[in-house]
Amino acid sequence: MNTMDLPRHIAVIMDGNGRWATKRHLPRFAGHRAGLEAARELATICVKKGIEVLTLFAFSSENWLRPTEEVSFLMDLFLTALEREADKLHQQNIQLRIIGERDRFDVKLQQQIKRVEALTAKNTGLKLNIAVNYGGRWDITEACKKLALEVEKGLLSSQDITPELVNQKMALSDLPPPDLFIRTSGEQRISNFMLWQFAYTELYFSEALWPDFNETELEKALAFFAGRERRFGYTSEQIREKQHA
Ligand code: FPP
């Protein structure tokens, strides 16, 4: 595949861990563990392919509603993953960032997040973002609060608020927005993921359950992406003219 056809930024909803486990008569926890493996593998494949940004939705603002044991298991899994994976991520020149509301996490988890982000902050390879306790509506609300504060302080007039300015206040505003969104397990929903950033994102839905999402499945998503004509509001003719200019 021509590197021109590769997405710069891929965003993923890793869905289907529970069903993967249930199909194997295993507890749901086993599905999440296998899901972590699949996430790690995908990051390595993205490094190999030269993808610039990978954003993974690991825990939504709504996931607190799950049974307490499952929530605790996931929080423990995030903590041990950060502890165990930090050095490997660093060796791969990966820059790790966590997006989402952190206040609700255990202090230990908050400390680990800070440590790994600081450790990998200057890395120049894949930018790996993990969305934890994240929600698209939360992200937009936070941006509104930041702008409202500037208006309150007299630093900004409400008349000067533009989409570009709102964008500057959103999570990951320093990175290109996702070109390709992938959701596994056959569900066709965005589920309050990056609502603002997905304005022009190509949406791909895979039937694979997340722990089974491997390089072959990624290739299918990339082939889908390469076949899309991205118009960003222009007509097909205009896009062709731009390509030949
Ligand atoms: C969705 O599957 C998955 C989650 C809510 C958790 C995602 C977490 C991981 C993949 C592991 C940690 C990964 C990182 C990168 C830290 P589901 O449980 O909703 O599956 P189901 O719909 O089949 O029940």
XYZ file of N, CA and C and ligand atoms in Angstrom:
759
model
N 0.841 -1.207 0.000
C 0.000 0.000 0.000
C 0.874 1.254 0.000
N 0.509 2.210 -0.826
C 1.214 3.482 -0.870
C 1.094 4.168 0.497
N 2.201 4.718 1.031
C 2.093 5.335 2.361
C 1.159 6.540 2.345
N 0.950 7.127 1.124
C -0.008 8.234 1.000
C -1.409 7.787 1.406
N -1.687 6.497 1.208
C -3.022 5.977 1.488
C -3.198 5.546 2.946
N -2.127 5.634 3.717
C -2.221 5.205 5.121
C -2.827 6.319 5.969
N -3.689 5.941 6.912
C -4.187 6.979 7.823
C -3.056 7.473 8.716
N -3.074 8.754 9.056
C -2.070 9.259 10.007
C -2.493 8.897 11.422
N -3.810 8.934 11.643
C -4.330 8.716 12.995
C -5.465 7.679 12.943
N -5.315 6.628 13.723
C -6.364 5.600 13.824
C -6.936 5.637 15.243
N -8.260 5.644 15.341
C -8.922 5.617 16.656
C -9.768 4.345 16.726
N -9.701 3.658 17.866
C -10.331 2.333 17.950
C -11.223 2.168 19.175
N -12.425 1.635 18.953
C -13.234 1.122 20.072
C -13.017 -0.387 20.103
N -12.379 -0.825 21.186
C -11.967 -2.241 21.301
C -13.130 -3.024 21.912
N -14.076 -3.410 21.102
C -15.302 -4.015 21.640
C -15.315 -5.529 21.428
N -15.939 -6.237 22.367
C -16.151 -7.674 22.194
C -15.314 -8.563 23.093
N -14.640 -7.978 24.088
C -13.833 -8.802 25.003
C -14.701 -9.801 25.770
N -15.844 -9.311 26.237
C -16.731 -10.156 27.028
C -17.245 -11.332 26.203
N -17.695 -11.044 24.973
C -18.227 -12.113 24.110
C -17.138 -13.110 23.731
N -15.935 -12.610 23.525
C -14.793 -13.483 23.190
C -14.586 -14.491 24.329
N -14.653 -13.997 25.569
C -14.445 -14.871 26.729
C -15.617 -15.846 26.883
N -16.828 -15.327 26.771
C -18.014 -16.167 26.967
C -18.031 -17.318 25.958
N -17.630 -17.022 24.713
C -17.591 -18.064 23.677
C -16.649 -19.202 24.060
N -15.651 -18.863 24.871
C -14.660 -19.865 25.296
C -14.952 -20.404 26.696
N -16.121 -20.102 27.228
C -16.522 -20.488 28.585
C -15.529 -19.973 29.617
N -15.031 -18.779 29.379
C -14.082 -18.155 30.312
C -14.761 -16.951 30.966
N -14.262 -16.525 32.131
C -14.844 -15.308 32.727
C -14.510 -14.084 31.871
N -15.334 -13.045 31.977
C -15.124 -11.833 31.173
C -13.722 -11.247 31.356
N -13.176 -11.436 32.583
C -11.832 -10.907 32.865
C -10.813 -11.415 31.844
N -10.969 -12.708 31.502
C -10.010 -13.318 30.564
C -10.075 -12.598 29.215
N -11.263 -12.144 28.873
C -11.431 -11.402 27.621
C -10.693 -10.071 27.669
N -10.756 -9.408 28.813
C -10.054 -8.116 28.938
C -8.537 -8.319 28.901
N -8.082 -9.414 29.523
C -6.633 -9.693 29.485
C -6.188 -9.930 28.045
N -6.979 -10.731 27.330
C -6.651 -10.996 25.916
C -6.758 -9.697 25.106
N -7.684 -8.837 25.507
C -7.857 -7.545 24.835
C -6.631 -6.661 25.002
N -6.026 -6.740 26.171
C -4.808 -5.961 26.417
C -3.689 -6.433 25.484
N -3.589 -7.766 25.333
C -2.585 -8.332 24.407
C -2.796 -7.795 22.995
N -4.060 -7.784 22.564
C -4.378 -7.321 21.205
C -4.014 -5.844 21.044
N -4.219 -5.057 22.112
C -3.889 -3.626 22.058
C -2.376 -3.452 21.920
N -1.646 -4.230 22.705
C -0.186 -4.162 22.654
C 0.315 -4.526 21.250
N -0.269 -5.591 20.690
C 0.144 -6.019 19.343
C -0.169 -4.968 18.294
N -1.363 -4.358 18.424
C -1.734 -3.338 17.438
C -0.757 -2.161 17.491
N -0.354 -1.784 18.707
C 0.603 -0.671 18.836
C 1.906 -1.030 18.115
N 2.360 -2.256 18.288
C 3.614 -2.687 17.642
C 3.468 -2.686 16.117
N 2.319 -3.125 15.619
C 2.091 -3.135 14.162
C 2.076 -1.682 13.645
N 1.455 -0.790 14.400
C 1.401 0.616 13.986
C 2.804 1.219 13.953
N 3.647 0.842 14.907
C 5.043 1.322 14.908
C 5.709 0.848 13.620
N 5.525 -0.434 13.331
C 6.153 -1.044 12.144
C 5.681 -0.352 10.855
N 4.409 -0.020 10.813
C 3.846 0.573 9.594
C 4.080 2.072 9.484
N 4.542 2.676 10.559
C 4.790 4.118 10.542
C 3.529 4.951 10.703
N 2.499 4.373 11.342
C 1.294 5.160 11.667
C 1.710 6.190 12.731
N 1.239 7.421 12.599
C 1.695 8.464 13.536
C 0.984 8.423 14.892
N -0.344 8.216 14.832
C -1.128 8.305 16.075
C -2.117 7.140 16.175
N -2.181 6.537 17.357
C -3.169 5.485 17.635
C -3.885 5.859 18.928
N -5.207 5.946 18.860
C -5.983 6.281 20.063
C -6.943 5.141 20.377
N -6.823 4.592 21.574
C -7.622 3.428 21.963
C -8.593 3.802 23.078
N -9.852 3.392 22.907
C -10.877 3.675 23.927
C -10.910 2.487 24.884
N -10.342 2.679 26.071
C -10.225 1.551 27.013
C -11.324 1.551 28.067
N -11.873 2.729 28.379
C -12.889 2.787 29.437
C -13.673 4.084 29.265
N -14.973 3.946 29.071
C -15.771 5.146 28.820
C -16.313 5.708 30.133
N -16.778 6.941 30.071
C -17.373 7.577 31.260
C -18.543 6.728 31.771
N -19.154 5.972 30.866
C -20.332 5.165 31.225
C -19.947 3.780 31.764
N -18.695 3.352 31.582
C -18.297 2.001 31.989
C -18.296 1.800 33.514
N -18.386 2.901 34.284
C -18.481 2.761 35.746
C -19.743 2.006 36.127
N -20.723 1.959 35.196
C -22.001 1.295 35.484
C -21.868 -0.227 35.490
N -20.744 -0.752 35.027
C -20.547 -2.212 35.001
C -20.436 -2.758 36.429
N -20.577 -4.089 36.583
C -20.457 -4.644 37.942
C -19.142 -4.205 38.603
N -19.211 -3.956 39.923
C -18.052 -3.415 40.665
C -16.795 -4.243 40.435
N -16.956 -5.597 40.423
C -15.748 -6.444 40.270
C -15.100 -6.223 38.914
N -15.934 -6.010 37.882
C -15.356 -5.820 36.548
C -14.641 -4.467 36.473
N -15.244 -3.444 37.085
C -14.606 -2.116 37.087
C -13.267 -2.211 37.817
N -13.254 -2.872 38.998
C -11.998 -2.995 39.769
C -10.969 -3.766 38.972
N -11.418 -4.831 38.292
C -10.474 -5.629 37.505
C -9.847 -4.763 36.409
N -10.674 -3.989 35.726
C -10.150 -3.152 34.634
C -9.168 -2.108 35.167
N -9.502 -1.510 36.322
C -8.597 -0.499 36.903
C -7.258 -1.148 37.278
N -7.327 -2.366 37.857
C -6.083 -3.087 38.212
C -5.287 -3.426 36.954
N -6.035 -3.807 35.901
C -5.371 -4.171 34.641
C -4.636 -2.939 34.063
N -5.274 -1.776 34.128
C -4.624 -0.557 33.618
C -3.357 -0.271 34.424
N -3.487 -0.427 35.761
C -2.342 -0.119 36.617
C -1.175 -1.067 36.326
N -1.459 -2.375 36.299
C -0.352 -3.326 36.066
C 0.196 -3.162 34.649
N -0.680 -2.851 33.687
C -0.203 -2.669 32.311
C 0.772 -1.488 32.259
N 0.427 -0.398 32.962
C 1.318 0.776 32.963
C 2.647 0.414 33.621
N 2.562 -0.314 34.761
C 3.790 -0.680 35.486
C 4.686 -1.564 34.635
N 4.058 -2.554 33.982
C 4.850 -3.551 33.243
C 5.280 -3.087 31.860
N 4.456 -2.264 31.238
C 4.709 -1.939 29.827
C 5.537 -0.674 29.618
N 5.644 0.151 30.677
C 6.279 1.467 30.506
C 7.620 1.374 29.789
N 8.495 0.495 30.275
C 9.846 0.423 29.689
C 9.803 -0.041 28.243
N 8.904 -1.011 27.962
C 8.806 -1.521 26.578
C 8.317 -0.431 25.638
N 7.330 0.335 26.093
C 6.822 1.431 25.261
C 7.946 2.432 24.991
N 8.694 2.718 26.046
C 9.789 3.685 25.939
C 10.843 3.189 24.943
N 11.170 1.886 25.043
C 12.168 1.311 24.119
C 11.700 1.393 22.665
N 10.384 1.329 22.474
C 9.833 1.398 21.103
C 9.667 2.850 20.646
N 10.152 3.793 21.439
C 10.073 5.220 21.111
C 8.622 5.716 21.040
N 7.731 5.020 21.777
C 6.303 5.387 21.780
C 6.063 6.488 22.821
N 5.246 7.469 22.439
C 4.841 8.504 23.402
C 3.434 8.166 23.890
N 3.305 7.936 25.187
C 2.002 7.534 25.721
C 1.292 8.709 26.395
N 0.027 8.834 26.083
C -0.787 9.851 26.744
C -2.113 9.233 27.159
N -2.614 9.612 28.297
C -3.931 9.145 28.747
C -4.882 10.332 28.626
N -6.020 10.123 27.944
C -7.008 11.208 27.885
C -8.256 10.780 28.649
N -8.880 11.731 29.323
C -10.072 11.441 30.113
C -9.945 12.085 31.482
N -11.014 11.945 32.256
C -11.060 12.582 33.574
C -10.373 11.674 34.587
N -9.291 12.158 35.192
C -8.473 11.289 36.045
C -8.861 11.299 37.522
N -9.612 12.318 37.923
C -9.850 12.519 39.360
C -10.482 11.307 40.033
N -11.235 10.551 39.262
C -11.962 9.438 39.871
C -11.078 8.201 40.048
N -9.871 8.236 39.499
C -8.989 7.071 39.625
C -8.332 7.051 40.996
N -7.939 5.842 41.384
C -7.128 5.632 42.556
C -5.845 6.475 42.427
N -5.350 6.972 43.570
C -4.155 7.837 43.546
C -2.979 7.120 42.878
N -2.848 5.807 43.171
C -1.739 5.020 42.614
C -1.775 5.028 41.085
N -2.993 4.886 40.545
C -3.151 4.877 39.084
C -2.806 6.262 38.526
N -3.264 7.302 39.205
C -2.953 8.663 38.747
C -1.442 8.897 38.735
N -0.760 8.374 39.775
C 0.702 8.554 39.845
C 1.407 7.817 38.714
N 0.949 6.581 38.448
C 1.560 5.786 37.369
C 1.379 6.480 36.020
N 0.180 7.017 35.802
C -0.098 7.708 34.536
C 0.904 8.849 34.362
N 1.068 9.635 35.420
C 1.998 10.779 35.356
C 3.413 10.294 35.061
N 3.799 9.201 35.727
C 5.164 8.690 35.582
C 5.422 8.241 34.140
N 4.491 7.464 33.574
C 4.715 6.923 32.232
C 4.624 8.035 31.175
N 3.715 8.964 31.387
C 3.624 10.090 30.440
C 4.933 10.892 30.448
N 5.481 11.119 31.657
C 6.733 11.891 31.753
C 7.883 11.102 31.119
N 7.919 9.803 31.395
C 8.989 8.949 30.861
C 9.032 8.970 29.330
N 7.845 8.984 28.711
C 7.784 8.831 27.248
C 7.512 10.156 26.511
N 7.424 11.249 27.265
C 6.979 12.531 26.687
C 7.814 12.992 25.498
N 9.114 12.703 25.536
C 9.982 13.242 24.474
C 10.163 12.246 23.326
N 9.505 11.100 23.408
C 9.662 10.105 22.343
C 9.047 10.616 21.047
N 9.656 10.199 19.936
C 9.263 10.790 18.651
C 8.555 9.792 17.728
N 8.345 8.561 18.232
C 7.689 7.553 17.394
C 6.176 7.635 17.506
N 5.537 6.473 17.512
C 4.065 6.424 17.583
C 3.536 7.193 18.794
N 2.512 7.999 18.567
C 1.824 8.638 19.682
C 0.649 7.745 20.034
N 0.738 7.140 21.210
C -0.304 6.206 21.645
C -1.140 6.874 22.731
N -2.415 7.077 22.418
C -3.314 7.712 23.392
C -4.305 6.674 23.881
N -4.443 6.584 25.197
C -5.434 5.668 25.748
C -6.516 6.525 26.405
N -7.749 6.315 25.946
C -8.870 7.054 26.526
C -9.430 6.240 27.683
N -9.316 6.792 28.883
C -9.816 6.111 30.085
C -10.670 7.102 30.864
N -11.866 6.666 31.237
C -12.866 7.566 31.820
C -13.040 8.781 30.896
N -13.114 8.473 29.625
C -13.254 9.495 28.597
C -14.660 9.417 28.004
N -15.158 10.553 27.575
C -16.412 10.589 26.830
C -16.352 11.795 25.908
N -16.879 11.663 24.706
C -16.855 12.773 23.765
C -17.598 13.985 24.307
N -18.712 13.746 25.004
C -19.478 14.874 25.545
C -18.703 15.545 26.667
N -18.008 14.732 27.463
C -17.156 15.292 28.526
C -16.078 16.185 27.905
N -15.461 15.716 26.837
C -14.377 16.450 26.171
C -14.899 17.819 25.675
N -16.069 17.805 25.035
C -16.657 19.055 24.522
C -17.018 19.977 25.701
N -17.567 19.380 26.766
C -17.951 20.178 27.939
C -16.724 20.849 28.559
N -15.627 20.089 28.655
C -14.395 20.664 29.211
C -13.918 21.849 28.370
N -14.009 21.692 27.038
C -13.592 22.780 26.145
C -14.474 24.014 26.398
N -15.789 23.781 26.560
C -16.720 24.900 26.838
C -16.337 25.596 28.137
N -16.020 24.786 29.163
C -15.663 25.377 30.470
C -14.427 26.253 30.346
N -13.433 25.756 29.605
C -12.184 26.518 29.459
C -12.444 27.856 28.762
N -13.288 27.813 27.729
C -13.602 29.045 27.009
C -14.426 29.995 27.893
N -15.381 29.410 28.623
C -16.230 30.238 29.503
C -15.376 30.949 30.543
N -14.379 30.239 31.054
C -13.480 30.823 32.050
C -12.732 32.018 31.467
N -12.274 31.870 30.224
C -11.555 32.979 29.578
C -12.484 34.177 29.366
N -13.758 33.885 29.035
C -14.729 34.974 28.859
C -14.959 35.653 30.217
N -15.149 34.825 31.266
C -15.368 35.357 32.624
C -14.240 36.285 33.058
N -13.013 35.884 32.686
C -11.836 36.673 33.097
C -11.616 37.884 32.203
N -12.449 38.009 31.173
C -12.321 39.145 30.267
C -11.199 38.981 29.249
N -10.691 37.755 29.107
C -9.591 37.519 28.169
C -10.108 37.252 26.758
N -11.397 36.973 26.662
C -11.974 36.552 25.386
C -13.404 37.087 25.292
N -13.793 37.484 24.064
C -15.178 37.906 23.874
C -15.934 36.725 23.269
N -17.191 36.520 23.685
C -17.959 35.372 23.165
C -18.058 35.437 21.637
N -18.021 36.650 21.090
C -18.096 36.833 19.627
C -16.896 36.220 18.908
N -15.789 36.086 19.624
C -14.553 35.588 18.996
C -14.418 34.066 19.067
N -15.437 33.396 19.604
C -15.346 31.923 19.694
C -15.653 31.313 18.327
N -14.684 30.571 17.808
C -14.811 29.942 16.488
C -14.603 28.432 16.649
N -14.968 27.645 15.615
C -14.689 26.203 15.708
C -13.197 25.928 15.960
N -12.330 26.750 15.381
C -10.887 26.536 15.559
C -10.490 26.720 17.024
N -11.098 27.733 17.642
C -10.787 28.013 19.043
C -11.311 26.894 19.946
N -12.519 26.409 19.639
C -13.067 25.289 20.422
C -12.119 24.102 20.260
N -11.696 23.872 19.029
C -10.811 22.742 18.737
C -9.545 22.786 19.581
N -9.016 23.989 19.762
C -7.779 24.135 20.547
C -7.947 23.652 21.978
N -9.190 23.630 22.459
C -9.428 23.259 23.860
C -9.781 21.782 24.008
N -9.879 21.067 22.890
C -10.274 19.655 22.945
C -9.053 18.774 23.217
N -9.306 17.568 23.711
C -8.217 16.597 23.919
C -7.524 16.338 22.582
N -6.221 16.189 22.608
C -5.399 15.846 21.440
C -5.436 16.903 20.334
N -5.708 18.169 20.713
C -5.841 19.205 19.681
C -4.523 19.470 18.955
N -3.417 19.038 19.545
C -2.115 19.241 18.895
C -1.822 18.154 17.863
N -2.707 17.184 17.744
C -2.469 16.064 16.818
C -3.466 16.120 15.662
N -3.133 15.484 14.516
C -4.134 15.451 13.447
C -5.364 14.665 13.918
N -6.563 15.054 13.496
C -7.751 14.300 13.944
C -7.737 12.895 13.347
N -8.490 11.963 13.926
C -8.476 10.600 13.385
C -8.924 10.566 11.921
N -8.174 9.847 11.099
C -8.567 9.636 9.700
C -9.449 8.411 9.604
N -9.142 7.432 10.451
C -9.846 6.148 10.395
C -10.288 5.747 11.795
N -11.577 5.413 11.896
C -12.125 4.887 13.155
C -12.445 3.416 12.934
N -12.051 2.593 13.887
C -12.365 1.160 13.798
C -13.139 0.767 15.053
N -14.261 0.078 14.855
C -14.934 -0.545 16.003
C -15.080 -2.022 15.698
N -14.711 -2.835 16.649
C -14.800 -4.285 16.448
C -16.116 -4.828 16.985
N -16.327 -6.094 16.735
C -17.440 -6.910 17.269
C -18.777 -6.654 16.585
N -18.743 -6.007 15.419
C -19.964 -5.870 14.622
C -20.895 -4.760 15.053
N -20.588 -4.089 16.170
C -21.461 -2.987 16.613
C -21.167 -1.760 15.761
N -22.226 -1.056 15.349
C -22.011 0.107 14.499
C -22.454 1.376 15.225
N -21.687 1.731 16.240
C -21.992 2.940 17.015
C -20.694 3.658 17.365
N -20.824 4.948 17.654
C -19.641 5.723 18.064
C -19.556 5.779 19.590
N -20.680 5.517 20.267
C -20.718 5.400 21.728
C -19.963 6.493 22.477
N -20.247 7.733 22.142
C -19.682 8.854 22.899
C -18.146 8.856 22.896
N -17.547 8.381 21.809
C -16.079 8.481 21.685
C -15.761 9.891 21.187
N -14.896 10.094 20.250
C -14.389 11.448 19.951
C -15.385 12.210 19.051
N -16.475 12.656 19.655
C -17.585 13.214 18.879
C -17.159 14.426 18.052
N -16.359 15.267 18.632
C -15.912 16.485 17.927
C -14.888 16.121 16.853
N -13.921 15.289 17.238
C -12.783 14.992 16.349
C -13.170 14.095 15.167
N -14.315 13.418 15.229
C -14.711 12.478 14.172
C -15.435 13.156 12.999
N -15.443 14.477 12.950
C -16.245 15.172 11.921
C -16.010 14.618 10.513
N -14.759 14.331 10.160
C -14.457 13.843 8.800
C -13.772 12.479 8.810
N -13.925 11.748 9.883
C -13.258 10.455 10.022
C -13.997 9.376 9.222
N -13.244 8.514 8.564
C -13.861 7.365 7.878
C -14.182 6.301 8.928
N -15.381 5.739 8.853
C -15.831 4.795 9.886
C -15.779 3.364 9.361
N -15.071 2.504 10.081
C -14.940 1.101 9.655
C -15.386 0.194 10.804
N -16.253 -0.760 10.460
C -16.769 -1.679 11.468
C -16.327 -3.092 11.132
N -15.622 -3.708 12.086
C -15.098 -5.060 11.869
C -15.955 -6.064 12.641
N -16.144 -7.224 12.049
C -16.920 -8.272 12.721
C -16.088 -8.986 13.790
N -14.764 -8.847 13.708
C -13.890 -9.564 14.658
C -14.130 -9.076 16.083
N -14.054 -9.987 17.039
C -14.104 -9.576 18.446
C -12.717 -9.023 18.785
N -12.648 -8.041 19.687
C -11.389 -7.321 19.869
C -10.152 -8.234 20.083
N -10.212 -9.253 20.939
C -8.994 -10.054 21.137
C -8.529 -10.755 19.853
N -9.419 -10.894 18.877
C -9.047 -11.546 17.603
C -8.594 -10.521 16.556
N -8.585 -9.258 16.901
C -8.229 -8.231 15.913
C -6.704 -8.217 15.762
N -6.242 -8.771 14.653
C -4.798 -8.925 14.439
C -4.371 -8.156 13.179
N -3.154 -8.415 12.720
C -2.623 -7.664 11.572
C -3.491 -7.853 10.322
N -3.991 -9.101 10.117
C -4.841 -9.364 8.945
C -6.091 -8.498 9.005
N -6.682 -8.392 10.195
C -7.895 -7.570 10.345
C -7.567 -6.091 10.125
N -6.397 -5.674 10.599
C -6.011 -4.266 10.386
C -5.828 -3.998 8.894
N -5.224 -4.953 8.191
C -5.021 -4.788 6.740
C -6.357 -4.563 6.043
N -7.405 -5.274 6.495
C -8.738 -5.099 5.879
C -9.225 -3.666 6.109
N -9.007 -3.176 7.314
C -9.436 -1.801 7.631
C -8.647 -0.793 6.796
N -7.355 -1.058 6.628
C -6.516 -0.123 5.859
C -6.887 -0.149 4.374
N -7.266 -1.338 3.888
C -7.688 -1.446 2.483
C -8.989 -0.663 2.283
N -9.898 -0.785 3.240
C -11.152 -0.005 3.200
C -10.818 1.483 3.140
N -9.892 1.911 4.012
C -9.534 3.329 4.083
C -8.934 3.816 2.761
N -8.035 2.993 2.203
C -7.349 3.386 0.960
C -8.351 3.541 -0.184
N -9.492 2.853 -0.086
C -10.497 2.909 -1.146
C -11.478 4.058 -0.993
N -11.370 4.816 0.081
C -12.314 5.913 0.305
C -11.859 7.171 -0.410
N -12.804 7.934 -0.877
C -12.458 9.249 -1.413
C -12.825 10.265 -0.341
N -11.819 10.940 0.200
C -12.080 11.875 1.303
C -12.300 13.265 0.726
N -13.509 13.765 0.863
C -13.860 15.014 0.175
C -13.867 16.246 1.083
N -13.974 16.067 2.390
C -13.983 17.189 3.339
C -14.921 18.319 2.894
N -16.049 17.989 2.307
C -17.019 19.002 1.874
C -16.881 19.420 0.425
N -15.724 19.116 -0.222
C -15.535 19.466 -1.637
C -16.281 18.462 -2.521
N -16.351 18.744 -3.836
C -16.922 17.775 -4.762
C -15.801 16.836 -5.226
N -16.182 15.709 -5.848
C -15.182 14.764 -6.374
C -14.282 15.452 -7.382
N -14.903 16.295 -8.245
C -14.137 16.991 -9.289
C -13.076 17.891 -8.661
N -13.481 18.624 -7.633
C -12.524 19.523 -6.973
C -11.360 18.729 -6.384
N -11.683 17.584 -5.789
C -10.628 16.761 -5.173
C -9.653 16.303 -6.245
N -10.194 15.864 -7.413
C -9.314 15.402 -8.501
C -8.420 16.533 -8.995
N -9.016 17.729 -9.119
C -8.219 18.896 -9.561
C -7.089 19.168 -8.579
N -7.410 19.112 -7.273
C -6.393 19.365 -6.250
C -5.261 18.351 -6.361
N -5.653 17.055 -6.625
C -4.641 15.996 -6.707
C -3.710 16.204 -7.887
N -4.247 16.781 -8.969
C -3.436 16.933 -10.172
C -2.724 18.296 -10.226
N -3.055 19.174 -9.273
C -2.465 20.530 -9.304
C -0.971 20.452 -8.992
C -15.192 -3.687 25.493
O -15.532 -5.047 25.450
C -13.954 -3.515 26.217
C -13.771 -2.748 27.333
C -14.817 -1.961 27.983
C -12.465 -2.687 27.997
C -11.327 -2.459 27.060
C -10.081 -2.808 27.744
C -9.083 -3.526 27.181
C -9.049 -3.940 25.767
C -7.922 -3.896 28.000
C -7.037 -2.773 28.374
C -6.424 -2.082 27.247
C -5.576 -1.031 27.348
C -5.021 -0.468 26.119
C -5.145 -0.442 28.644
P -16.829 -5.527 26.255
O -16.404 -5.909 27.630
O -17.857 -4.454 26.185
O -17.238 -6.793 25.424
P -18.718 -7.326 25.189
O -19.456 -6.233 24.458
O -18.508 -8.544 24.356
O -19.292 -7.629 26.545
